[in-house]
N, CA, C and O atoms as a printed pandas DataFrame, in Angstrom:
     atom_number atom_name residue_name chain_id  residue_number  x_coord  y_coord  z_coord
0              1         N          GLY        A               1   -8.138  -21.200    8.467
1              2        CA          GLY        A               1   -9.372  -20.343    8.326
2              3         C          GLY        A               1   -8.817  -19.074    7.507
3              4         O          GLY        A               1   -7.638  -18.838    7.244
4              5         N          TYR        A               2   -9.845  -18.386    7.198
5              6        CA          TYR        A               2   -9.687  -17.130    6.415
6              7         C          TYR        A               2  -10.744  -16.243    6.692
7              8         O          TYR        A               2  -11.833  -16.568    7.166
8              9         N          GLU        A               3  -10.347  -14.995    6.347
9             10        CA          GLU        A               3  -11.628  -13.651    6.475
10            11         C          GLU        A               3  -11.744  -13.174    5.170
11            12         O          GLU        A               3  -10.821  -13.145    4.356
12            13         N          GLU        A               4  -13.031  -12.755    4.954
13            14        CA          GLU        A               4  -13.285  -11.883    3.868
14            15         C          GLU        A               4  -13.992  -10.613    4.373
15            16         O          GLU        A               4  -14.861  -10.517    5.240
16            17         N          LYS        A               5  -13.334   -9.539    3.525
17            18        CA          LYS        A               5  -14.139   -8.167    3.931
18            19         C          LYS        A               5  -14.146   -7.276    2.845
19            20         O          LYS        A               5  -13.257   -7.309    1.994
20            21         N          HIS        A               6  -15.167   -6.410    2.807
21            22        CA          HIS        A               6  -15.237   -5.557    1.519
22            23         C          HIS        A               6  -14.767   -4.312    2.249
23            24         O          HIS        A               6  -15.054   -3.952    3.390
24            25         N          PHE        A               7  -13.873   -3.648    1.220
25            26        CA          PHE        A               7  -13.515   -2.431    1.554
26            27         C          PHE        A               7  -14.192   -1.370    0.550
27            28         O          PHE        A               7  -13.909   -1.460   -0.645
28            29         N          ALA        A               8  -14.950   -0.511    0.928
29            30        CA          ALA        A               8  -15.707    0.351   -0.168
30            31         C          ALA        A               8  -14.640    1.309   -0.895
31            32         O          ALA        A               8  -13.706    1.653   -0.170
32            33         N          ALA        A               9  -14.633    1.751   -2.094
33            34        CA          ALA        A               9  -13.874    2.560   -2.548
34            35         C          ALA        A               9  -13.691    3.942   -1.695
35            36         O          ALA        A               9  -12.590    4.470   -1.540
36            37         N          ALA        A              10  -14.766    4.399   -1.225
37            38        CA          ALA        A              10  -14.678    5.773   -0.429
38            39         C          ALA        A              10  -13.518    5.504    0.780
39            40         O          ALA        A              10  -12.843    6.426    1.239
40            41         N          GLU        A              11  -13.400    4.182    1.195
41            42        CA          GLU        A              11  -12.345    4.098    2.433
42            43         C          GLU        A              11  -10.720    4.021    1.779
43            44         O          GLU        A              11   -9.732    4.122    2.507
44            45         N          LYS        A              12  -10.665    3.888    0.751
45            46        CA          LYS        A              12   -9.541    4.091   -0.300
46            47         C          LYS        A              12   -8.952    5.190   -0.926
47            48         O          LYS        A              12   -7.762    5.431   -1.129
48            49         N          ARG        A              13  -10.036    5.869   -1.222
49            50        CA          ARG        A              13  -10.058    7.187   -1.952
50            51         C          ARG        A              13   -9.015    8.249   -1.544
51            52         O          ARG        A              13   -9.234    9.013   -0.604
52            53         N          GLY        A              14   -7.802    8.286   -2.314
53            54        CA          GLY        A              14   -6.923    9.444   -1.868
54            55         C          GLY        A              14   -6.124    9.072   -0.471
55            56         O          GLY        A              14   -5.688   10.017    0.186
56            57         N          ARG        A              15   -5.946    7.894   -0.057
57            58        CA          ARG        A              15   -5.400    7.580    1.075
58            59         C          ARG        A              15   -5.192    6.023    1.082
59            60         O          ARG        A              15   -5.959    5.336    0.408
60            61         N          LEU        A              16   -4.156    5.416    1.840
61            62        CA          LEU        A              16   -3.870    4.023    2.108
62            63         C          LEU        A              16   -4.687    3.662    3.062
63            64         O          LEU        A              16   -4.682    4.292    4.119
64            65         N          CYS        A              17   -5.498    2.631    2.877
65            66        CA          CYS        A              17   -6.394    2.116    3.800
66            67         C          CYS        A              17   -5.752    0.679    4.052
67            68         O          CYS        A              17   -5.309   -0.065    3.177
68            69         N          LEU        A              18   -5.795    0.415    5.564
69            70        CA          LEU        A              18   -5.033   -0.784    5.839
70            71         C          LEU        A              18   -6.148   -1.857    5.791
71            72         O          LEU        A              18   -7.210   -1.769    6.408
72            73         N          ILE        A              19   -5.792   -2.858    5.003
73            74        CA          ILE        A              19   -6.789   -3.934    4.643
74            75         C          ILE        A              19   -6.355   -5.202    5.211
75            76         O          ILE        A              19   -7.092   -6.183    5.115
76            77         N          ALA        A              20   -5.096   -5.281    5.859
77            78        CA          ALA        A              20   -4.725   -6.741    6.429
78            79         C          ALA        A              20   -3.439   -6.436    7.142
79            80         O          ALA        A              20   -2.472   -5.789    6.740
80            81         N          SER        A              21   -3.664   -7.120    8.436
81            82        CA          SER        A              21   -2.441   -6.900    9.297
82            83         C          SER        A              21   -2.594   -8.227   10.501
83            84         O          SER        A              21   -3.537   -8.981   10.741
84            85         N          PRO        A              22   -1.274   -8.115   11.079
85            86        CA          PRO        A              22   -1.277   -9.289   12.090
86            87         C          PRO        A              22   -2.404   -9.168   13.169
87            88         O          PRO        A              22   -2.964  -10.166   13.623
88            89         N          ASP        A              23   -2.696   -7.930   13.543
89            90        CA          ASP        A              23   -3.861   -7.811   14.784
90            91         C          ASP        A              23   -5.052   -7.290   14.575
91            92         O          ASP        A              23   -5.787   -6.909   15.486
92            93         N          GLY        A              24   -5.412   -7.221   13.003
93            94        CA          GLY        A              24   -6.654   -6.922   12.825
94            95         C          GLY        A              24   -6.890   -5.370   13.051
95            96         O          GLY        A              24   -8.053   -5.005   13.223
96            97         N          ALA        A              25   -5.879   -4.438   13.062
97            98        CA          ALA        A              25   -6.010   -3.163   13.617
98            99         C          ALA        A              25   -6.901   -2.335   12.519
99           100         O          ALA        A              25   -6.791   -2.553   11.312
100          101         N          ALA        A              26   -7.706   -1.458   13.013
101          102        CA          ALA        A              26   -8.274   -0.526   12.174
102          103         C          ALA        A              26   -9.378   -1.370   11.172
103          104         O          ALA        A              26   -9.679   -0.944   10.057
104          105         N          GLY        A              27   -9.828   -2.399   11.640
105          106        CA          GLY        A              27  -10.957   -2.990   10.865
106          107         C          GLY        A              27  -10.333   -4.039    9.753
107          108         O          GLY        A              27  -11.062   -4.551    8.904
108          109         N          SER        A              28   -9.112   -4.274    9.824
109          110        CA          SER        A              28   -8.367   -4.853    8.662
110          111         C          SER        A              28   -8.745   -6.404    9.025
111          112         O          SER        A              28   -9.213   -6.798   10.093
112          113         N          VAL        A              29   -8.449   -7.122    7.962
113          114        CA          VAL        A              29   -8.497   -8.612    8.388
114          115         C          VAL        A              29   -7.224   -9.231    8.715
115          116         O          VAL        A              29   -6.216   -8.827    8.136
116          117         N          ARG        A              30   -7.147  -10.198    9.606
117          118        CA          ARG        A              30   -5.806  -10.801   10.108
118          119         C          ARG        A              30   -5.200  -11.833    9.225
119          120         O          ARG        A              30   -5.690  -12.783    8.614
120          121         N          ILE        A              31   -4.012  -11.377    9.336
121          122        CA          ILE        A              31   -3.044  -12.414    8.604
122          123         C          ILE        A              31   -2.117  -12.647    9.484
123          124         O          ILE        A              31   -1.827  -11.873   10.396
124          125         N          HIS        A              32   -1.387  -14.156    9.182
125          126        CA          HIS        A              32   -0.426  -14.630   10.131
126          127         C          HIS        A              32    0.784  -14.560    9.729
127          128         O          HIS        A              32    1.495  -15.556    9.594
128          129         N          GLN        A              33    1.259  -13.039    9.427
129          130        CA          GLN        A              33    2.716  -12.559    9.195
130          131         C          GLN        A              33    2.997  -11.466    9.444
131          132         O          GLN        A              33    2.030  -10.712    9.337
132          133         N          ASP        A              34    4.018  -10.936    9.776
133          134        CA          ASP        A              34    4.521   -9.650   10.411
134          135         C          ASP        A              34    4.573   -8.828    9.130
135          136         O          ASP        A              34    5.668   -8.509    8.665
136          137         N          ALA        A              35    3.495   -8.492    8.574
137          138        CA          ALA        A              35    3.239   -7.633    7.362
138          139         C          ALA        A              35    1.725   -6.699    7.580
139          140         O          ALA        A              35    0.739   -7.037    8.234
140          141         N          ARG        A              36    1.938   -5.466    6.809
141          142        CA          ARG        A              36    0.618   -4.769    6.728
142          143         C          ARG        A              36    0.408   -4.519    5.343
143          144         O          ARG        A              36    1.325   -4.192    4.589
144          145         N          VAL        A              37   -1.052   -4.699    4.907
145          146        CA          VAL        A              37   -1.177   -4.402    3.675
146          147         C          VAL        A              37   -2.197   -3.272    3.395
147          148         O          VAL        A              37   -3.275   -3.273    3.990
148          149         N          TYR        A              38   -1.874   -2.296    2.489
149          150        CA          TYR        A              38   -2.549   -1.105    2.353
150          151         C          TYR        A              38   -3.026   -1.220    1.061
151          152         O          TYR        A              38   -2.402   -1.835    0.196
152          153         N          ALA        A              39   -4.180   -0.625    0.848
153          154        CA          ALA        A              39   -4.968   -0.318   -0.602
154          155         C          ALA        A              39   -5.128    0.983   -0.691
155          156         O          ALA        A              39   -5.508    1.582    0.315
156          157         N          GLY        A              40   -4.861    1.743   -1.979
157          158        CA          GLY        A              40   -5.418    3.032   -2.294
158          159         C          GLY        A              40   -5.892    3.267   -3.531
159          160         O          GLY        A              40   -5.522    2.602   -4.499
160          161         N          LEU        A              41   -6.804    4.290   -3.612
161          162        CA          LEU        A              41   -7.268    4.581   -5.095
162          163         C          LEU        A              41   -6.917    6.082   -5.324
163          164         O          LEU        A              41   -7.316    6.847   -4.445
164          165         N          PHE        A              42   -6.293    6.570   -6.275
165          166        CA          PHE        A              42   -5.671    7.895   -6.503
166          167         C          PHE        A              42   -5.818    8.537   -7.776
167          168         O          PHE        A              42   -5.527    7.862   -8.763
168          169         N          ASP        A              43   -6.208    9.692   -7.938
169          170        CA          ASP        A              43   -6.652   10.299   -8.983
170          171         C          ASP        A              43   -6.069   11.771   -9.023
171          172         O          ASP        A              43   -6.139   12.329   -7.928
172          173         N          GLY        A              44   -5.611   12.389   -9.857
173          174        CA          GLY        A              44   -5.199   13.848   -9.743
174          175         C          GLY        A              44   -4.448   14.264   -8.544
175          176         O          GLY        A              44   -3.386   13.676   -8.345
176          177         N          ALA        A              45   -4.814   15.173   -7.714
177          178        CA          ALA        A              45   -3.901   15.916   -6.646
178          179         C          ALA        A              45   -3.982   15.093   -5.428
179          180         O          ALA        A              45   -3.361   15.456   -4.429
180          181         N          GLU        A              46   -4.751   13.923   -5.416
181          182        CA          GLU        A              46   -4.911   12.816   -4.303
182          183         C          GLU        A              46   -3.405   12.504   -4.048
183          184         O          GLU        A              46   -2.723   12.275   -5.047
184          185         N          GLN        A              47   -2.814   12.470   -2.833
185          186        CA          GLN        A              47   -1.519   11.734   -2.365
186          187         C          GLN        A              47   -1.647   11.384   -1.293
187          188         O          GLN        A              47   -2.598   11.793   -0.626
188          189         N          ALA        A              48   -0.605   10.400   -0.721
189          190        CA          ALA        A              48   -0.483    9.774    0.703
190          191         C          ALA        A              48    0.969    9.453    0.647
191          192         O          ALA        A              48    1.733    9.462   -0.318
192          193         N          SER        A              49    1.212    9.120    2.107
193          194        CA          SER        A              49    2.627    8.985    2.391
194          195         C          SER        A              49    2.554    7.673    3.470
195          196         O          SER        A              49    1.581    7.362    4.157
196          197         N          VAL        A              50    3.658    7.108    3.422
197          198        CA          VAL        A              50    3.856    5.749    4.169
198          199         C          VAL        A              50    5.344    6.136    4.953
199          200         O          VAL        A              50    6.278    6.473    4.226
200          201         N          ASP        A              51    5.517    6.091    6.197
201          202        CA          ASP        A              51    6.697    6.255    6.827
202          203         C          ASP        A              51    7.299    4.756    7.076
203          204         O          ASP        A              51    6.559    3.819    7.378
204          205         N          LEU        A              52    8.468    4.641    6.949
205          206        CA          LEU        A              52    9.071    3.349    6.839
206          207         C          LEU        A              52    9.793    3.416    8.039
207          208         O          LEU        A              52   10.661    4.266    8.238
208          209         N          ALA        A              53    9.384    2.328    9.054
209          210        CA          ALA        A              53   10.007    2.166   10.209
210          211         C          ALA        A              53   11.499    1.282   10.135
211          212         O          ALA        A              53   11.720    0.571    9.155
212          213         N          HIS        A              54   12.412    1.386   11.167
213          214        CA          HIS        A              54   13.571    0.822   10.901
214          215         C          HIS        A              54   13.438   -0.583   11.006
215          216         O          HIS        A              54   12.663   -1.086   11.819
216          217         N          GLY        A              55   14.298   -1.397   10.068
217          218        CA          GLY        A              55   14.206   -2.664    9.771
218          219         C          GLY        A              55   13.066   -3.355    8.827
219          220         O          GLY        A              55   12.828   -4.559    8.733
220          221         N          ARG        A              56   12.476   -2.358    8.207
221          222        CA          ARG        A              56   11.209   -2.857    7.442
222          223         C          ARG        A              56   11.293   -2.230    5.991
223          224         O          ARG        A              56   12.059   -1.293    5.767
224          225         N          GLY        A              57   10.557   -2.725    5.105
225          226        CA          GLY        A              57   10.557   -2.451    3.805
226          227         C          GLY        A              57    9.327   -2.369    3.263
227          228         O          GLY        A              57    8.407   -3.063    3.697
228          229         N          LEU        A              58    9.171   -1.519    2.261
229          230        CA          LEU        A              58    7.818   -1.383    1.469
230          231         C          LEU        A              58    7.908   -2.097   -0.030
231          232         O          LEU        A              58    8.926   -2.052   -0.721
232          233         N          TYR        A              59    6.766   -2.713   -0.390
233          234        CA          TYR        A              59    6.517   -3.184   -1.751
234          235         C          TYR        A              59    5.493   -2.603   -2.309
235          236         O          TYR        A              59    4.416   -2.887   -1.786
236          237         N          VAL        A              60    5.454   -1.729   -3.385
237          238        CA          VAL        A              60    4.470   -1.026   -4.177
238          239         C          VAL        A              60    4.055   -1.757   -5.239
239          240         O          VAL        A              60    4.982   -2.112   -5.967
240          241         N          HIS        A              61    2.816   -2.149   -5.619
241          242        CA          HIS        A              61    2.297   -2.775   -6.801
242          243         C          HIS        A              61    1.075   -1.786   -7.287
243          244         O          HIS        A              61    0.190   -1.400   -6.523
244          245         N          VAL        A              62    1.166   -1.440   -8.675
245          246        CA          VAL        A              62    0.257   -0.795   -9.175
246          247         C          VAL        A              62   -0.690   -1.780   -9.983
247          248         O          VAL        A              62   -0.302   -2.323  -11.018
248          249         N          ALA        A              63   -1.982   -1.984   -9.437
249          250        CA          ALA        A              63   -2.868   -2.878   -9.920
250          251         C          ALA        A              63   -3.509   -2.397  -11.325
251          252         O          ALA        A              63   -3.714   -3.185  -12.248
252          253         N          ARG        A              64   -3.811   -0.973  -11.384
253          254        CA          ARG        A              64   -4.145   -0.197  -12.592
254          255         C          ARG        A              64   -3.838    1.288  -12.555
255          256         O          ARG        A              64   -3.475    1.916  -11.560
256          257         N          GLY        A              65   -3.995    1.669  -13.540
257          258        CA          GLY        A              65   -3.666    3.185  -13.856
258          259         C          GLY        A              65   -2.198    3.658  -13.802
259          260         O          GLY        A              65   -1.308    2.848  -14.059
260          261         N          ARG        A              66   -1.941    4.779  -13.518
261          262        CA          ARG        A              66   -0.523    5.450  -13.452
262          263         C          ARG        A              66   -0.367    6.088  -12.063
263          264         O          ARG        A              66   -1.344    6.630  -11.548
264          265         N          ILE        A              67    0.801    6.048  -11.445
265          266        CA          ILE        A              67    1.195    6.861  -10.141
266          267         C          ILE        A              67    2.463    7.188  -10.018
267          268         O          ILE        A              67    3.167    6.501  -10.757
268          269         N          THR        A              68    3.135    8.078   -9.289
269          270        CA          THR        A              68    4.503    8.360   -8.955
270          271         C          THR        A              68    4.648    7.966   -7.571
271          272         O          THR        A              68    3.800    8.200   -6.710
272          273         N          ALA        A              69    5.776    7.344   -7.372
273          274        CA          ALA        A              69    5.982    6.933   -6.010
274          275         C          ALA        A              69    7.576    7.553   -5.656
275          276         O          ALA        A              69    8.582    6.998   -6.098
276          277         N          ASN        A              70    7.620    8.597   -4.923
277          278        CA          ASN        A              70    8.600    9.594   -4.522
278          279         C          ASN        A              70    9.312    9.916   -6.084
279          280         O          ASN        A              70   10.498    9.772   -6.378
280          281         N          GLY        A              71    8.379   10.317   -6.825
281          282        CA          GLY        A              71    8.843   10.849   -8.265
282          283         C          GLY        A              71    8.988    9.856   -9.299
283          284         O          GLY        A              71    9.038   10.249  -10.465
284          285         N          THR        A              72    9.075    8.437   -9.002
285          286        CA          THR        A              72    9.523    7.453   -9.965
286          287         C          THR        A              72    8.072    6.977  -10.648
287          288         O          THR        A              72    7.143    6.644   -9.912
288          289         N          ALA        A              73    7.951    6.968  -11.975
289          290        CA          ALA        A              73    6.547    7.074  -12.639
290          291         C          ALA        A              73    6.317    5.527  -12.676
291          292         O          ALA        A              73    7.293    4.834  -12.964
292          293         N          LEU        A              74    5.143    4.929  -12.418
293          294        CA          LEU        A              74    4.697    3.536  -12.330
294          295         C          LEU        A              74    3.476    3.403  -13.141
295          296         O          LEU        A              74    2.537    4.186  -12.989
296          297         N          ASP        A              75    3.447    2.254  -14.162
297          298        CA          ASP        A              75    2.261    2.122  -14.942
298          299         C          ASP        A              75    1.565    0.824  -14.242
299          300         O          ASP        A              75    2.146    0.072  -13.460
300          301         N          ALA        A              76    0.336    0.713  -14.630
301          302        CA          ALA        A              76   -0.439   -0.773  -14.172
302          303         C          ALA        A              76    0.633   -1.998  -14.419
303          304         O          ALA        A              76    1.223   -2.177  -15.484
304          305         N          GLY        A              77    0.754   -2.695  -13.401
305          306        CA          GLY        A              77    1.573   -3.998  -13.418
306          307         C          GLY        A              77    3.008   -3.640  -12.839
307          308         O          GLY        A              77    3.652   -4.554  -12.325
308          309         N          ASP        A              78    3.478   -2.521  -12.887
309          310        CA          ASP        A              78    4.706   -2.163  -12.232
310          311         C          ASP        A              78    4.756   -2.097  -10.754
311          312         O          ASP        A              78    3.822   -1.699  -10.058
312          313         N          ALA        A              79    5.984   -2.542  -10.284
313          314        CA          ALA        A              79    6.107   -2.536   -8.843
314          315         C          ALA        A              79    7.349   -1.833   -8.365
315          316         O          ALA        A              79    8.078   -1.402   -9.258
316          317         N          LEU        A              80    7.708   -1.645   -7.166
317          318        CA          LEU        A              80    8.713   -0.872   -6.473
318          319         C          LEU        A              80    9.211   -1.385   -5.282
319          320         O          LEU        A              80    8.278   -1.676   -4.534
320          321         N          LYS        A              81   10.361   -1.626   -4.773
321          322        CA          LYS        A              81   10.746   -1.809   -3.650
322          323         C          LYS        A              81   11.402   -0.640   -2.861
323          324         O          LYS        A              81   12.379   -0.027   -3.292
324          325         N          TRP        A              82   10.842   -0.398   -1.769
325          326        CA          TRP        A              82   11.418    0.712   -1.077
326          327         C          TRP        A              82   12.254    0.306    0.144
327          328         O          TRP        A              82   11.648   -0.332    1.005
328          329         N          TRP        A              83   13.393    0.542    0.330
329          330        CA          TRP        A              83   14.213    0.175    1.764
330          331         C          TRP        A              83   14.752    1.367    2.326
331          332         O          TRP        A              83   15.175    1.345    3.481
332          333         N          ASP        A              84   14.785    2.422    1.628
333          334        CA          ASP        A              84   15.364    3.698    2.104
334          335         C          ASP        A              84   14.754    4.308    3.279
335          336         O          ASP        A              84   13.527    4.310    3.376
336          337         N          PRO        A              85   15.581    4.891    4.296
337          338        CA          PRO        A              85   14.994    5.558    5.488
338          339         C          PRO        A              85   14.026    6.635    4.889
339          340         O          PRO        A              85   14.266    7.103    3.776
340          341         N          GLY        A              86   13.014    7.004    5.561
341          342        CA          GLY        A              86   12.108    8.113    5.338
342          343         C          GLY        A              86   10.686    7.765    4.515
343          344         O          GLY        A              86   10.384    6.636    4.127
344          345         N          PRO        A              87    9.902    8.939    4.337
345          346        CA          PRO        A              87    8.537    8.353    3.892
346          347         C          PRO        A              87    8.744    8.142    2.309
347          348         O          PRO        A              87    9.718    8.551    1.677
348          349         N          LEU        A              88    7.789    7.521    1.852
349          350        CA          LEU        A              88    7.335    7.041    0.525
350          351         C          LEU        A              88    5.990    7.745    0.437
351          352         O          LEU        A              88    5.026    7.577    1.184
352          353         N          THR        A              89    6.116    8.748   -0.845
353          354        CA          THR        A              89    4.828    9.565   -1.127
354          355         C          THR        A              89    4.573    8.893   -2.488
355          356         O          THR        A              89    5.434    8.603   -3.319
356          357         N          LEU        A              90    2.997    8.655   -2.594
357          358        CA          LEU        A              90    2.388    8.335   -3.630
358          359         C          LEU        A              90    1.605    9.390   -4.255
359          360         O          LEU        A              90    0.683    9.826   -3.565
360          361         N          ALA        A              91    1.814   10.031   -5.723
361          362        CA          ALA        A              91    1.202   11.083   -5.876
362          363         C          ALA        A              91    1.058   10.938   -7.375
363          364         O          ALA        A              91    1.543   10.004   -8.014
364          365         N          ASN        A              92    0.316   11.992   -7.914
365          366        CA          ASN        A              92   -0.117   12.226   -9.304
366          367         C          ASN        A              92   -0.895   10.936   -9.996
367          368         O          ASN        A              92   -0.432   10.513  -11.055
368          369         N          GLY        A              93   -1.863   10.411   -9.526
369          370        CA          GLY        A              93   -2.366    9.347   -9.906
370          371         C          GLY        A              93   -3.198    9.489  -11.168
371          372         O          GLY        A              93   -3.770   10.525  -11.506
372          373         N          GLU        A              94   -3.204    8.568  -11.694
373          374        CA          GLU        A              94   -4.320    8.794  -13.159
374          375         C          GLU        A              94   -5.071    7.354  -12.919
375          376         O          GLU        A              94   -4.588    6.278  -13.271
376          377         N          GLN        A              95   -6.271    7.508  -12.293
377          378        CA          GLN        A              95   -7.226    6.221  -12.209
378          379         C          GLN        A              95   -6.406    5.172  -11.399
379          380         O          GLN        A              95   -6.855    4.027  -11.450
380          381         N          ALA        A              96   -5.396    5.350  -10.736
381          382        CA          ALA        A              96   -4.482    4.312  -10.093
382          383         C          ALA        A              96   -5.270    3.599   -8.907
383          384         O          ALA        A              96   -6.089    4.137   -8.162
384          385         N          GLU        A              97   -4.843    2.261   -8.891
385          386        CA          GLU        A              97   -5.097    1.621   -7.987
386          387         C          GLU        A              97   -4.135    0.807   -7.318
387          388         O          GLU        A              97   -3.858   -0.228   -7.923
388          389         N          VAL        A              98   -3.415    1.038   -5.984
389          390        CA          VAL        A              98   -2.203    0.584   -5.488
390          391         C          VAL        A              98   -2.204   -0.159   -4.411
391          392         O          VAL        A              98   -2.997    0.174   -3.531
392          393         N          LEU        A              99   -1.449   -1.198   -4.208
393          394        CA          LEU        A              99   -1.363   -2.313   -2.910
394          395         C          LEU        A              99    0.159   -1.892   -2.427
395          396         O          LEU        A              99    1.110   -1.762   -3.199
396          397         N          VAL        A             100    0.196   -1.723   -1.142
397          398        CA          VAL        A             100    1.463   -1.375   -0.569
398          399         C          VAL        A             100    1.546   -2.418    0.566
399          400         O          VAL        A             100    0.639   -2.651    1.365
400          401         N          PHE        A             101    2.872   -3.072    0.527
401          402        CA          PHE        A             101    2.963   -4.009    1.573
402          403         C          PHE        A             101    4.189   -3.826    2.377
403          404         O          PHE        A             101    5.320   -3.988    1.919
404          405         N          ASP        A             102    3.867   -3.408    3.855
405          406        CA          ASP        A             102    4.964   -3.154    4.774
406          407         C          ASP        A             102    5.419   -4.385    5.447
407          408         O          ASP        A             102    4.706   -4.997    6.241
408          409         N          LEU        A             103    6.641   -4.749    5.114
409          410        CA          LEU        A             103    7.243   -6.173    5.447
410          411         C          LEU        A             103    8.542   -6.010    6.241
411          412         O          LEU        A             103    9.182   -4.958    6.243
412          413         N          LEU        A             104    8.848   -6.963    6.825
413          414        CA          LEU        A             104   10.180   -6.989    7.964
414          415         C          LEU        A             104   11.045   -7.548    6.810
415          416         O          LEU        A             104   10.907   -8.523    6.072
416          417         N          LEU        A             105   12.092   -6.475    6.929
417          418        CA          LEU        A             105   13.281   -7.004    6.225
418          419         C          LEU        A             105   14.188   -8.385    6.626
419          420         O          LEU        A             105   14.575   -8.634    7.768
420          421         N          PRO        A             106   14.425   -9.180    5.492
421          422        CA          PRO        A             106   15.253  -10.397    6.193
422          423         C          PRO        A             106   16.504  -10.051    6.847
423          424         O          PRO        A             106   17.177  -10.925    7.394
């Protein structure tokens, strides 16, 4: 089976909106994996942070635009793996659309 759901731009504007999770938290669609998927839209001064839990990692994919992830510049099509402790901050977006995957480390 599968689920479909539309998430309006307003739900993703300037923040990371949970769009998929194992338990359907916060109105997200259910997935049968130990992962949480977030989507965000960022422009100008908008920014958001994700705290990394012990034993987990983040994978950031820039679908369009430009953004920085903890100061590292990323363009459309770029990706970043983040396994270090502490938060990952997305900032300085230029019409950026970003997906963030919170994954269990192997």
